[in-house]
mmCIF file of C-alpha atoms and ligand atoms in Angstrom:
data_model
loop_
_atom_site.group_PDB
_atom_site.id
_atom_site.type_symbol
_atom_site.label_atom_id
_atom_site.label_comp_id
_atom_site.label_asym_id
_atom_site.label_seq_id
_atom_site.Cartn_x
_atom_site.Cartn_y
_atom_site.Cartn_z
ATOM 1 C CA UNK A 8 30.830 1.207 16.995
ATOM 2 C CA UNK A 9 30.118 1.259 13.153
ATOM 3 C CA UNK A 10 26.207 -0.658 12.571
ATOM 4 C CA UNK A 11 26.682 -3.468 10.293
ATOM 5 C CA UNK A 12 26.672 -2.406 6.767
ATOM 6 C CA UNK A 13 22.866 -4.387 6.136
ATOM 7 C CA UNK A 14 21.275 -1.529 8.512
ATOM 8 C CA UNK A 15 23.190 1.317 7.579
ATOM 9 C CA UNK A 16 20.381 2.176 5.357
ATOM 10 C CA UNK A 17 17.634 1.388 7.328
ATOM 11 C CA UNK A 18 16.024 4.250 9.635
ATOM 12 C CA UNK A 19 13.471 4.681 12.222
ATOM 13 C CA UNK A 20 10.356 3.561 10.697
ATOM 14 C CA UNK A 21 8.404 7.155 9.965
ATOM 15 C CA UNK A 22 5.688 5.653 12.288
ATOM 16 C CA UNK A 23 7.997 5.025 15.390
ATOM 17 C CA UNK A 24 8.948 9.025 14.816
ATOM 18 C CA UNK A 25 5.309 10.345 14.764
ATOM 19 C CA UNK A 26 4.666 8.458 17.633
ATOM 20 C CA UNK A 27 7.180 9.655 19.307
ATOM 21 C CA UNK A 28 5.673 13.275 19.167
ATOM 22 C CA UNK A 29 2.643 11.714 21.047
ATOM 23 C CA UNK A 30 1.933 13.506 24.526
ATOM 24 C CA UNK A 31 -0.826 12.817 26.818
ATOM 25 C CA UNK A 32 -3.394 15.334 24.604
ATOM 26 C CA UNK A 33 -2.991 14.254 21.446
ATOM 27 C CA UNK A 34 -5.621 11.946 19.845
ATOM 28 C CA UNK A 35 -3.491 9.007 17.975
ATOM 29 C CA UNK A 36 -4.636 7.840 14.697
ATOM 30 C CA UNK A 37 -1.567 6.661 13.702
ATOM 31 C CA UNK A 38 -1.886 3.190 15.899
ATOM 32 C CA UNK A 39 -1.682 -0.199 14.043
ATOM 33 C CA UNK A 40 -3.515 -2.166 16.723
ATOM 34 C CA UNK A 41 -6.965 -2.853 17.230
ATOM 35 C CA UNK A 42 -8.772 -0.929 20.289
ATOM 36 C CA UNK A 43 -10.383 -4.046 21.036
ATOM 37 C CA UNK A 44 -10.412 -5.303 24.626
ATOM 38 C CA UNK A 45 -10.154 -8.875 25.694
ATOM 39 C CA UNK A 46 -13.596 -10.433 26.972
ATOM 40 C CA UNK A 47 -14.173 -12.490 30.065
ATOM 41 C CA UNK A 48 -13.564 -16.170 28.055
ATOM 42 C CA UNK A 49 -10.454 -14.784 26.398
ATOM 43 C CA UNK A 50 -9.091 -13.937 29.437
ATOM 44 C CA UNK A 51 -10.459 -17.845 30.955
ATOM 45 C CA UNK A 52 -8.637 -19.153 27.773
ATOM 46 C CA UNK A 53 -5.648 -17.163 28.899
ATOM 47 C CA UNK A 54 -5.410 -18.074 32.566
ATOM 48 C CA UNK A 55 -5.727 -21.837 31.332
ATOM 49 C CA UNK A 56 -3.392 -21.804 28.855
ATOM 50 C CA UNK A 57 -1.282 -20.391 31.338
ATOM 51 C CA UNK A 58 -1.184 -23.667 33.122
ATOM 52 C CA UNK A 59 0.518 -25.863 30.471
ATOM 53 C CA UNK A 60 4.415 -26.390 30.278
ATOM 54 C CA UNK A 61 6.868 -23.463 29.567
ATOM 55 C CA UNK A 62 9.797 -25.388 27.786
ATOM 56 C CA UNK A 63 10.778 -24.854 24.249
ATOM 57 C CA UNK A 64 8.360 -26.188 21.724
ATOM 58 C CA UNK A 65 9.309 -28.135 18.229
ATOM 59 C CA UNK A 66 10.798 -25.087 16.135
ATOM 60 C CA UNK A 67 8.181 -25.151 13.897
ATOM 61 C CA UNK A 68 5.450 -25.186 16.982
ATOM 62 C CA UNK A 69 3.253 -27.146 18.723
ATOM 63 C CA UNK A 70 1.766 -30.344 16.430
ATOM 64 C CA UNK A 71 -1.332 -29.454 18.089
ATOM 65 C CA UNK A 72 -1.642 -25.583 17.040
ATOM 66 C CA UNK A 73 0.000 -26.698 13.697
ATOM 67 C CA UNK A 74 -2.559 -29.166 13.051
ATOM 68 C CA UNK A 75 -5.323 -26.527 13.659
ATOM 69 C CA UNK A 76 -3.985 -23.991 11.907
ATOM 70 C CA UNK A 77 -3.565 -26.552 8.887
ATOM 71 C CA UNK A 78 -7.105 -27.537 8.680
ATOM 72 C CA UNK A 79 -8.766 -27.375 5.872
ATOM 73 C CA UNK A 80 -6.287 -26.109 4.140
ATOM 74 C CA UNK A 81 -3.728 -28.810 1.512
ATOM 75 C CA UNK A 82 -0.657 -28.129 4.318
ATOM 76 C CA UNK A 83 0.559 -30.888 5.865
ATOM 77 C CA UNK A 84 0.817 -30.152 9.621
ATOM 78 C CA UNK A 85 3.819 -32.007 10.473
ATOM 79 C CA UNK A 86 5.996 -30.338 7.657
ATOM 80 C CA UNK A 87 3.832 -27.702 5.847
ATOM 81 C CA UNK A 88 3.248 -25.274 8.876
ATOM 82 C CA UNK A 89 5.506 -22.989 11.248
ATOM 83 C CA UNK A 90 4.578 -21.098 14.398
ATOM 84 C CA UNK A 91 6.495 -17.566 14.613
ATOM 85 C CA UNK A 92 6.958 -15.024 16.684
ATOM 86 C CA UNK A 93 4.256 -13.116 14.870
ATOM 87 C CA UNK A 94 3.803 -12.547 11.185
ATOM 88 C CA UNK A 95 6.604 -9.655 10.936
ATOM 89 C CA UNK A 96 9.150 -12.514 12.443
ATOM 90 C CA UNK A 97 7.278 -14.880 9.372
ATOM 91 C CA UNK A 98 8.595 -12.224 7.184
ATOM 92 C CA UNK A 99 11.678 -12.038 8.101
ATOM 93 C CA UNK A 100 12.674 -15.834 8.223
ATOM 94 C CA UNK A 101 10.629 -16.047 4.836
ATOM 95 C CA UNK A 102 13.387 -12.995 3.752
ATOM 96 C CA UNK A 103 16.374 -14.844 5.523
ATOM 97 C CA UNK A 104 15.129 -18.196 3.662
ATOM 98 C CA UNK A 105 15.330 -16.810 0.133
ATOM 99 C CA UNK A 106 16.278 -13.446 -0.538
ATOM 100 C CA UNK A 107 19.986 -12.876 -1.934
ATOM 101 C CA UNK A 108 22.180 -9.806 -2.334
ATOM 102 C CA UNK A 109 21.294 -8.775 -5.896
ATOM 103 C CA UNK A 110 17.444 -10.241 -6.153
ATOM 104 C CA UNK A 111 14.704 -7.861 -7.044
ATOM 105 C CA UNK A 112 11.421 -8.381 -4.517
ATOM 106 C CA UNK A 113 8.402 -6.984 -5.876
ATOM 107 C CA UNK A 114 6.543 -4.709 -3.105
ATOM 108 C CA UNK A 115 3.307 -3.267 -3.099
ATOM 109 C CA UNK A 116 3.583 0.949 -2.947
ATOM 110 C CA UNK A 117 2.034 2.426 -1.144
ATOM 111 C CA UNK A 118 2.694 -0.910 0.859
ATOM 112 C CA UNK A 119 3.588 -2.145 4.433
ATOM 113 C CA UNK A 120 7.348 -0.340 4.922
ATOM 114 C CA UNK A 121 8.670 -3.798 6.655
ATOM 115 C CA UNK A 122 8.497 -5.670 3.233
ATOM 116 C CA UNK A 123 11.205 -2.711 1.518
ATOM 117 C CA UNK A 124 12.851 -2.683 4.518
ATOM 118 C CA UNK A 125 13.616 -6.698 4.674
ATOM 119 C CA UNK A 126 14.366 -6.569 0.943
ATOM 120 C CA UNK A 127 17.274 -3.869 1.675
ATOM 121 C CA UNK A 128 18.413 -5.976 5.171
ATOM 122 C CA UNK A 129 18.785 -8.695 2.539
ATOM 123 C CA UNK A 130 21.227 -6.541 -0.175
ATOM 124 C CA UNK A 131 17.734 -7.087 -2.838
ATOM 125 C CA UNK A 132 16.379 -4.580 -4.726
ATOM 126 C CA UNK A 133 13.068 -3.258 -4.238
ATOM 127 C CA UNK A 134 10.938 -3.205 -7.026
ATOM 128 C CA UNK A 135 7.765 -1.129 -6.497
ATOM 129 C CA UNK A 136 4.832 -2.086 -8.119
ATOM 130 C CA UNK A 137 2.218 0.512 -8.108
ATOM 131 C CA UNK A 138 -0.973 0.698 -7.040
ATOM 132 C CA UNK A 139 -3.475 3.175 -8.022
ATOM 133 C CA UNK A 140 -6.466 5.589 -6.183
ATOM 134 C CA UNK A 141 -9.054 5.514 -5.952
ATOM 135 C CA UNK A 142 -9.576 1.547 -5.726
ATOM 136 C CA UNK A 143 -5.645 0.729 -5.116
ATOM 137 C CA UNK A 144 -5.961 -2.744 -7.247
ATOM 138 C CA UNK A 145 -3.050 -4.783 -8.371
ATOM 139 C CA UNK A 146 -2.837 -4.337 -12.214
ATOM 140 C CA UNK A 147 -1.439 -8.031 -12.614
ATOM 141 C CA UNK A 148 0.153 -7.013 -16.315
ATOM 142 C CA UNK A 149 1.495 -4.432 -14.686
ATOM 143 C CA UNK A 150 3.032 -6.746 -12.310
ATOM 144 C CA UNK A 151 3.690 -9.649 -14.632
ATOM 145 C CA UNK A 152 6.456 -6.568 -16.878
ATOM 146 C CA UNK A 153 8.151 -6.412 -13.820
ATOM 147 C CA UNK A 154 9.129 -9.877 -12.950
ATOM 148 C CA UNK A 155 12.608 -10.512 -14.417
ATOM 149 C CA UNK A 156 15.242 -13.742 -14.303
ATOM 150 C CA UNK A 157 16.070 -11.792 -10.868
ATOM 151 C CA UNK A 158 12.717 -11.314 -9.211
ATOM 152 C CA UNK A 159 12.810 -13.984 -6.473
ATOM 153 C CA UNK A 160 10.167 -12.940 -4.715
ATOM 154 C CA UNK A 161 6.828 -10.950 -5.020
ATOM 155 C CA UNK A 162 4.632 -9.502 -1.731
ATOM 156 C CA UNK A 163 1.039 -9.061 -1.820
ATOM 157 C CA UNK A 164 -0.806 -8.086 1.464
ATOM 158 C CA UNK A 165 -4.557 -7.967 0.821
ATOM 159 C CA UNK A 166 -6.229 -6.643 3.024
ATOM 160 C CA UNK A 167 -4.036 -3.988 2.549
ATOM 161 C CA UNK A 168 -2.138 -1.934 5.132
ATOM 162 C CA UNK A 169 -1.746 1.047 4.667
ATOM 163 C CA UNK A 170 -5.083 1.302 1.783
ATOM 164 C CA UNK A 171 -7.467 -1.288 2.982
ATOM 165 C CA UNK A 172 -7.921 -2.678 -0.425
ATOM 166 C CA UNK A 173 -9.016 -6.218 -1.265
ATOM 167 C CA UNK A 174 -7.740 -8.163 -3.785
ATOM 168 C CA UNK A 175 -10.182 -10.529 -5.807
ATOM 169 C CA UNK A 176 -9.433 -14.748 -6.046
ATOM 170 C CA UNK A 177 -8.790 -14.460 -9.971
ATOM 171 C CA UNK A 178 -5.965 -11.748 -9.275
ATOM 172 C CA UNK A 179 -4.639 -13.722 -6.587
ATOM 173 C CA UNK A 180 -4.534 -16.477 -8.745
ATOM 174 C CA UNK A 181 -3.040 -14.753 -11.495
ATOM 175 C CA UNK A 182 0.227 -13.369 -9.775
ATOM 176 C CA UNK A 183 0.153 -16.969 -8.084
ATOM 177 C CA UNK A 184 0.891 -18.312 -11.500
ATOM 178 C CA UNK A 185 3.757 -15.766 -12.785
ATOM 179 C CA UNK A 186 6.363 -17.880 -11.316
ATOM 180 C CA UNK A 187 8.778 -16.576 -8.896
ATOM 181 C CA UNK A 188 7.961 -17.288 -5.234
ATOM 182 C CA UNK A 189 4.955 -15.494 -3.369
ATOM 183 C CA UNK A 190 4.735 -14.326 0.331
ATOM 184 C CA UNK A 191 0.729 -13.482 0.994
ATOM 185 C CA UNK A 192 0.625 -11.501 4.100
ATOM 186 C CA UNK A 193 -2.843 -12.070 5.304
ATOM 187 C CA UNK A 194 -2.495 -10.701 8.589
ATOM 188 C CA UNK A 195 -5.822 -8.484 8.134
ATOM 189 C CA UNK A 196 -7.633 -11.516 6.949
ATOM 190 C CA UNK A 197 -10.305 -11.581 9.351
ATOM 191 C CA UNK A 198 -11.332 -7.598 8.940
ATOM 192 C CA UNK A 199 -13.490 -7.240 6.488
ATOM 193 C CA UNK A 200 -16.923 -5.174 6.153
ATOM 194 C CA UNK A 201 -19.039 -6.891 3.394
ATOM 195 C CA UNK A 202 -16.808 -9.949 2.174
ATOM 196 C CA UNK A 203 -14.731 -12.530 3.241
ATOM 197 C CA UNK A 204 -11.321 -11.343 1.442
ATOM 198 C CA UNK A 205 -9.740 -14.156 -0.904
ATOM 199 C CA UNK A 206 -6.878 -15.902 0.389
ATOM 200 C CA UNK A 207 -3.984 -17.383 -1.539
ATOM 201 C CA UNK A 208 -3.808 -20.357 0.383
ATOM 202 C CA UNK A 209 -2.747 -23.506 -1.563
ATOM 203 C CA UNK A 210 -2.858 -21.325 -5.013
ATOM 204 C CA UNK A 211 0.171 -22.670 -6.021
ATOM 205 C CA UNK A 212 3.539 -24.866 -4.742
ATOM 206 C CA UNK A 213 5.336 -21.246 -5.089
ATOM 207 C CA UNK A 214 2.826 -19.718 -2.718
ATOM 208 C CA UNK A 215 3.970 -18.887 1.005
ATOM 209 C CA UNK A 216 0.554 -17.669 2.881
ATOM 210 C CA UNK A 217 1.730 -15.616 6.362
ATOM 211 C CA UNK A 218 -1.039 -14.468 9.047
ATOM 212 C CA UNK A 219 -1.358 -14.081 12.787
ATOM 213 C CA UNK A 220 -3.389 -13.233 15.712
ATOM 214 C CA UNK A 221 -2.229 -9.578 16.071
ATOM 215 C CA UNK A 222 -5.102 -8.018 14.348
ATOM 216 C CA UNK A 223 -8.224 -10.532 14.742
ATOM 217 C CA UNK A 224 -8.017 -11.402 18.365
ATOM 218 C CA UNK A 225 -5.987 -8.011 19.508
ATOM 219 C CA UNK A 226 -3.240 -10.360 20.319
ATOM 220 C CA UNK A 227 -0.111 -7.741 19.338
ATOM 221 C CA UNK A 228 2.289 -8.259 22.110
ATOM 222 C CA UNK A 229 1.853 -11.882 22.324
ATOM 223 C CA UNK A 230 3.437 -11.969 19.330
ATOM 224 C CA UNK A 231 1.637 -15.269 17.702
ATOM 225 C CA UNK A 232 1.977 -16.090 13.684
ATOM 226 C CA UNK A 233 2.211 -18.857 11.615
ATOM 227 C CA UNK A 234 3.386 -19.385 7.180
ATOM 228 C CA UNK A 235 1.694 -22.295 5.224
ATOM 229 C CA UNK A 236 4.263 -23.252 2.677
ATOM 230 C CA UNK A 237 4.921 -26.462 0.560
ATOM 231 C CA UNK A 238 7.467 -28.827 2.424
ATOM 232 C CA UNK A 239 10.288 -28.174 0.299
ATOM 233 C CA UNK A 240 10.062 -24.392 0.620
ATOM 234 C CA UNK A 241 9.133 -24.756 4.301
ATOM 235 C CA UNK A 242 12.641 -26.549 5.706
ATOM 236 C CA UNK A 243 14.529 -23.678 4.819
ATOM 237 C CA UNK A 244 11.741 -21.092 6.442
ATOM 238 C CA UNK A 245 12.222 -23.782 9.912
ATOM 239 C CA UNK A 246 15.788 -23.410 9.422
ATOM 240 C CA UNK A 247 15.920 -19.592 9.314
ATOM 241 C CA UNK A 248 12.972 -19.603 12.385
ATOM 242 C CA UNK A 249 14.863 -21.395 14.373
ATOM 243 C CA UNK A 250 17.799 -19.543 14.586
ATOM 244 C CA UNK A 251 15.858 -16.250 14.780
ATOM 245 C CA UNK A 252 13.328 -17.273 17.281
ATOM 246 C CA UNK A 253 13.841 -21.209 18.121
ATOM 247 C CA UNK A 254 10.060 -21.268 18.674
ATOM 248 C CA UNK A 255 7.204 -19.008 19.092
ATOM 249 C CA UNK A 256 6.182 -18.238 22.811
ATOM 250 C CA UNK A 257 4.685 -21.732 23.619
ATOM 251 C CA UNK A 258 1.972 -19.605 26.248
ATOM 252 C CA UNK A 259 0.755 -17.774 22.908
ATOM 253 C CA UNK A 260 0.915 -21.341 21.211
ATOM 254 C CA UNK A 261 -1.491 -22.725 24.231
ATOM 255 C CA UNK A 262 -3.586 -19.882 23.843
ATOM 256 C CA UNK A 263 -4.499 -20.103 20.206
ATOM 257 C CA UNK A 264 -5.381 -23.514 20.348
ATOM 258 C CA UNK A 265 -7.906 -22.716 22.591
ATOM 259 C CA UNK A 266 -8.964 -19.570 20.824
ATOM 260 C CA UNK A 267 -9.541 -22.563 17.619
ATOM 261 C CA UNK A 268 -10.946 -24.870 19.667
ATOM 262 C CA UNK A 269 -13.885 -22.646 20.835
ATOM 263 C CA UNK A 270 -15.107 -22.245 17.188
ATOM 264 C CA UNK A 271 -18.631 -20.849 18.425
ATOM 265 C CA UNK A 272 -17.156 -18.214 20.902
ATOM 266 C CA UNK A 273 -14.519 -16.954 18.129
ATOM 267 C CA UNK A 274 -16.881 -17.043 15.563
ATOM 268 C CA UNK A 275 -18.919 -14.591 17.832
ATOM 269 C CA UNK A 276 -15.510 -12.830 18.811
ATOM 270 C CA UNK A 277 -15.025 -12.379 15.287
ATOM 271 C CA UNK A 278 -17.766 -10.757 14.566
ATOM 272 C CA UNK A 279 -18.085 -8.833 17.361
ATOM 273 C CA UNK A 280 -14.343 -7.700 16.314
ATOM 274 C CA UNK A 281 -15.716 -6.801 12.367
ATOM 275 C CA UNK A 282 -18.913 -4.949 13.963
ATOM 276 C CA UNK A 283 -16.778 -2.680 15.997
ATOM 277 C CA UNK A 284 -15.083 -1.777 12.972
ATOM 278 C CA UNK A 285 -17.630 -1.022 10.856
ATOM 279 C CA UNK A 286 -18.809 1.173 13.265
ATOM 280 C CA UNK A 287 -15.187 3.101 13.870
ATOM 281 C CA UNK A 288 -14.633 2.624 9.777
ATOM 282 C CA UNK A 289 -18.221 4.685 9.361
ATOM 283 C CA UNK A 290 -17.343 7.422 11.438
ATOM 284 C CA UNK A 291 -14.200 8.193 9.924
ATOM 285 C CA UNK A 292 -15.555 7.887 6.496
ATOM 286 C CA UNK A 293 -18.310 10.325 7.760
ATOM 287 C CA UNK A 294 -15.761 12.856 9.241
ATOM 288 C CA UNK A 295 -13.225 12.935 6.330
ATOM 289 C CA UNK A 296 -15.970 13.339 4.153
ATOM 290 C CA UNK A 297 -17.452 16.621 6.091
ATOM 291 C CA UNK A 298 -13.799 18.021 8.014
ATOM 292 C CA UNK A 299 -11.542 17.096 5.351
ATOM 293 C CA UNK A 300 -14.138 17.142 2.020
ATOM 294 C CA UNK A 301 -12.494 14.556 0.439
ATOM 295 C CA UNK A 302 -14.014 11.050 -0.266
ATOM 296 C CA UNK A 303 -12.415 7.776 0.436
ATOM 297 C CA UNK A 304 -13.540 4.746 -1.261
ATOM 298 C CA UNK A 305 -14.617 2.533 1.823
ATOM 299 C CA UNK A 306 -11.646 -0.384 2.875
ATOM 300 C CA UNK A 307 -12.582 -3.468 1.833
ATOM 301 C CA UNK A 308 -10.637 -4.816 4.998
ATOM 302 C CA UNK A 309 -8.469 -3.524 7.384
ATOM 303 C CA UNK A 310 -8.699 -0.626 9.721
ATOM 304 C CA UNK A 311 -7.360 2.093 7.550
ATOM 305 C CA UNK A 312 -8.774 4.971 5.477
ATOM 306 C CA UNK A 313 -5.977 6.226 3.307
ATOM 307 C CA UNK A 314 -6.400 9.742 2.397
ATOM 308 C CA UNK A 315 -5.310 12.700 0.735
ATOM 309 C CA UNK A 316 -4.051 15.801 1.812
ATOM 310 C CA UNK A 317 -3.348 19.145 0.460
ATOM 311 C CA UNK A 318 -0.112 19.255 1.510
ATOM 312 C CA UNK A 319 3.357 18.608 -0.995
ATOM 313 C CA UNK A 320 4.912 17.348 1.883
ATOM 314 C CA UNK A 321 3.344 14.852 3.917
ATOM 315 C CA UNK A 322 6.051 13.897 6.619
ATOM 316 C CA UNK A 323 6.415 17.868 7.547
ATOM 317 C CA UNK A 324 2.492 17.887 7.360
ATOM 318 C CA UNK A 325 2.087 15.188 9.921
ATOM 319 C CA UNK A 326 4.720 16.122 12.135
ATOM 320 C CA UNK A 327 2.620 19.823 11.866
ATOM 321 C CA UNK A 328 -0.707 18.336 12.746
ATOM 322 C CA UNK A 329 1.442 15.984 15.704
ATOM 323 C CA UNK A 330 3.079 18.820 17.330
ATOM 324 C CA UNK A 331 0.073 21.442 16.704
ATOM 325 C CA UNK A 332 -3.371 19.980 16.518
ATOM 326 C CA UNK A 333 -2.025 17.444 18.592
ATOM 327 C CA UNK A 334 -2.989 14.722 16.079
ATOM 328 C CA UNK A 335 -1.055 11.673 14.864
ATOM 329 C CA UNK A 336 -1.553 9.834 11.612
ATOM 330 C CA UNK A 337 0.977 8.787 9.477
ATOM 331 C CA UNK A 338 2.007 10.584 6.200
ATOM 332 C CA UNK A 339 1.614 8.429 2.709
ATOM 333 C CA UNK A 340 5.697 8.384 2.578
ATOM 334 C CA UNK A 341 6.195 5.730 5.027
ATOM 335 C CA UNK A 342 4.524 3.087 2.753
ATOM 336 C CA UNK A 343 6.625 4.255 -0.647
ATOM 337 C CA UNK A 344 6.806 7.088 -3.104
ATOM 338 C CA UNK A 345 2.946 6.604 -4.122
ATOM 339 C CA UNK A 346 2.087 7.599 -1.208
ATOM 340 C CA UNK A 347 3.143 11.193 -1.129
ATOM 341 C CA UNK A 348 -0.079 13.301 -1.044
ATOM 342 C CA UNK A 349 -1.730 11.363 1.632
ATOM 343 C CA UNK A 350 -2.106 10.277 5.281
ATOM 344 C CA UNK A 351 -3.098 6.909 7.253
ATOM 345 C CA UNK A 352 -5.810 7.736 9.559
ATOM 346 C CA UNK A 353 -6.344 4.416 11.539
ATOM 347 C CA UNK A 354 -9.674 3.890 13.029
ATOM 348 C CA UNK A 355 -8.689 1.424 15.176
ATOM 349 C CA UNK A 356 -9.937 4.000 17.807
ATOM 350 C CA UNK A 357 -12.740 5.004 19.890
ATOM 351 C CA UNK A 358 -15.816 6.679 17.631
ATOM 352 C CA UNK A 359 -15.197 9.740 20.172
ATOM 353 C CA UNK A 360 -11.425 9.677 19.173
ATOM 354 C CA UNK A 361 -11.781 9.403 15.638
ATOM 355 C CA UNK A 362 -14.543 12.148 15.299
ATOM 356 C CA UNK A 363 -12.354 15.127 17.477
ATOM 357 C CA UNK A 364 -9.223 13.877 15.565
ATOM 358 C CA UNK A 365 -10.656 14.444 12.246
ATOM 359 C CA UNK A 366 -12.101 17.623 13.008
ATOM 360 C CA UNK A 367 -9.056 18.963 14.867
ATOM 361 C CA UNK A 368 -6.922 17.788 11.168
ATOM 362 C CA UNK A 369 -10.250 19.868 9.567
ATOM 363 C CA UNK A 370 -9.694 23.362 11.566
ATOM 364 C CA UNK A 371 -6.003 23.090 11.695
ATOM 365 C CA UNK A 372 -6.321 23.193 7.853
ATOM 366 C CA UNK A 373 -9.103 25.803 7.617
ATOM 367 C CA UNK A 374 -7.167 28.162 9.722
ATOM 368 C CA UNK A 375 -4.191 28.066 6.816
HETATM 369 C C1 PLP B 410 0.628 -5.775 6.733
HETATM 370 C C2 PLP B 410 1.221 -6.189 8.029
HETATM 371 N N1 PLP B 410 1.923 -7.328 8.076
HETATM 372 C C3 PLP B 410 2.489 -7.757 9.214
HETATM 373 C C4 PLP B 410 2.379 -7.036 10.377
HETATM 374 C C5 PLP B 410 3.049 -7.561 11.613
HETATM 375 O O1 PLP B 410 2.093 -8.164 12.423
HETATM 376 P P1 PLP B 410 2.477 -9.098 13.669
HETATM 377 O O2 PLP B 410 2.058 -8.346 14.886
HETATM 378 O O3 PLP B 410 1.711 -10.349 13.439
HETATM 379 O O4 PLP B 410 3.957 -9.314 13.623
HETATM 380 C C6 PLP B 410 1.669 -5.833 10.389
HETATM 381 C C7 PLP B 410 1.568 -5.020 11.604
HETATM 382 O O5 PLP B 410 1.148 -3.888 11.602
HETATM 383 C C8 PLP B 410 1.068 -5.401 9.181
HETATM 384 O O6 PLP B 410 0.382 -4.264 9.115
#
């Protein structure tokens, strides 16, 4: 059976096939998802939520999560807010909503690999726009020569996965202002290490903020996201949701409500959550420094260092380390051209983990 032409393109992302060279010795540093357990009242919150009706929700969610997730912010919960499936079904209904065969989308590179791949799904061109080491900023006239009568829409992810960088209010406002439509994914919002990153939420009527639970509450498989977007963009988004997902799981949507509601115990959870990670982020920042003598600038958010190598090839090199220092980050290629030359080490791992995978990266490359 011949794939439909829209994923003949499209492969295996690079980080499903370094995974798959995991065995049971290998330290993984290639993981997107924080090592963060749930505690005791998480769990409560869970069991309760667990109680409350299982039918299909309104498409766009629950009026109750949408009106929490819609405070304090200009959104208007009854038509300015949907409830996905997760921020990576946000993207794609945001995608679905507005992106033509023949549009340019602007991407980050190095950048998250679902935004390129979305744009291709869609027939679009991708448009890099590149970022630069050691600080990875956006250079918004960079950006701004870029946007053409085709660009219809332009990504920005800050905290940044794969690079961790942060990018400051007046830039957000800047590339808020250059006119074609903007998806914010602002799924690492909540990890940061000496800031509160900006958020581009209610910068402009062109402005489509994404986000989630994935990362700040460990919440990956329950699959929980939400976009803030002016009503008039936002019908089309609920049109495309709810023939992707109809709604988002309505447990997860019980759940978060009660994750908001208990502002004191996530506030705590929180930063409990952005402790751990300054812990994990110093010890790989301490252990690329002496294994792999390189310095990384320290994330501004996220749990990623991104880092170079001194290797031409970064896919063979990570399969290498993956197969024989039983090792698995992910090489700089997955997230664009700009990233050949380096690796994602994630630290969303044990201190123990982090500290024998760097060094086993550090005397696999001594021993060349
Ligand atoms: C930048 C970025 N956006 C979106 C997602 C998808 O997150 P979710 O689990 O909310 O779909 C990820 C997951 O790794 C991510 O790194």
């Amino acid at each position: 059976m011949q794939p439909a032409k829209r994923l003949a393109d499209i492969d295996l992302s690079l980080i499903r096939q370094i995974n798959a060279l995991a065995t049971p010795f290998s330290v993984n540093l290639g993981i997107g998802e924080p090592n963060v357990v749930p505690d005791a009242r998480l769990r409560e919150m869970a069991r309760d939520a667990a109680t409350t009706p299982w039918h299909y929700s309104h498409n766009a969610g629950t009026l109750s999560l949408r009106k929490r997730l819609a405070d304090g912010t200009p959104y208007d919960p009854k038509t300015e807010v949907c409830v996905t499936a997760g921020t990576q079904e946000g993207l794609f209904a945001v995608f679905t909503a507005f992106v033509n065969p023949g549009d340019e989308v602007l991407v980050p590179d190095p950048g998250f690999l679902s935004y390129a791949t979305l744009a291709k799904i869609c027939g679009a061109t991708v448009v890099p726009y590149e970022l630069e080491p050691p600080h990875w900023a956006i250079d918004v006239e960079a950006l701004e020569k870029k946007v053409t009568p085709k660009t219809k829409l332009i990504l920005v992810n800050s905290p940044s996965n794969p690079l961790g960088a942060v990018a400051d209010h007046a830039t957000l406002e800047r590339i808020a202002a250059l006119g074609p439509l903007v998806a914010s994914d602002e799924v690492y919002r909540q990890i940061w290490y000496d800031a509160q990153p900006a958020s581009m939420t209610g910068l402009s009527d062109n402005v489509l903020v994404l986000n989630g639970l994935s990362k700040s509450h460990a919440m990956t498989g329950l699959r929980l996201g939400w976009i803030l977007a002016r009503e008039s963009l936002m019908k089309t988004i609920v049109k495309a949701h709810q023939y992707i997902a109809t709604c988002a799981s309505v447990f997860s949507q019980a759940l978060a409500e009660r994750v908001f509601d208990d502002r004191d115990w996530n506030a705590l959870w929180l930063a409990g959550v952005r402790a751990q990670f300054a812990e994990q982020r110093n010890a790989a920042l301490y252990a690329i420094e002496h294994e792999l003598e390189v310095k990384v600038a320290p994330p501004a958010g996220a749990f990623y260092a991104f880092t170079p190598v001194p290797a031409c090839d970064t896919i063979s090199f990570a399969k290498t380390l993956a197969t024989d220092a039983a090792v698995l980050v992910i090489p700089g290629l997955a997230f664009g051209t700009r990233g050949q030359g380096f690796v994602r080490i994630s630290y969303a791992a044990s201190v123990e983990q982090i500290t024998s995978g760097i060094e086993r990266i550090g005397r696999w490359l001594r021993a060349q």
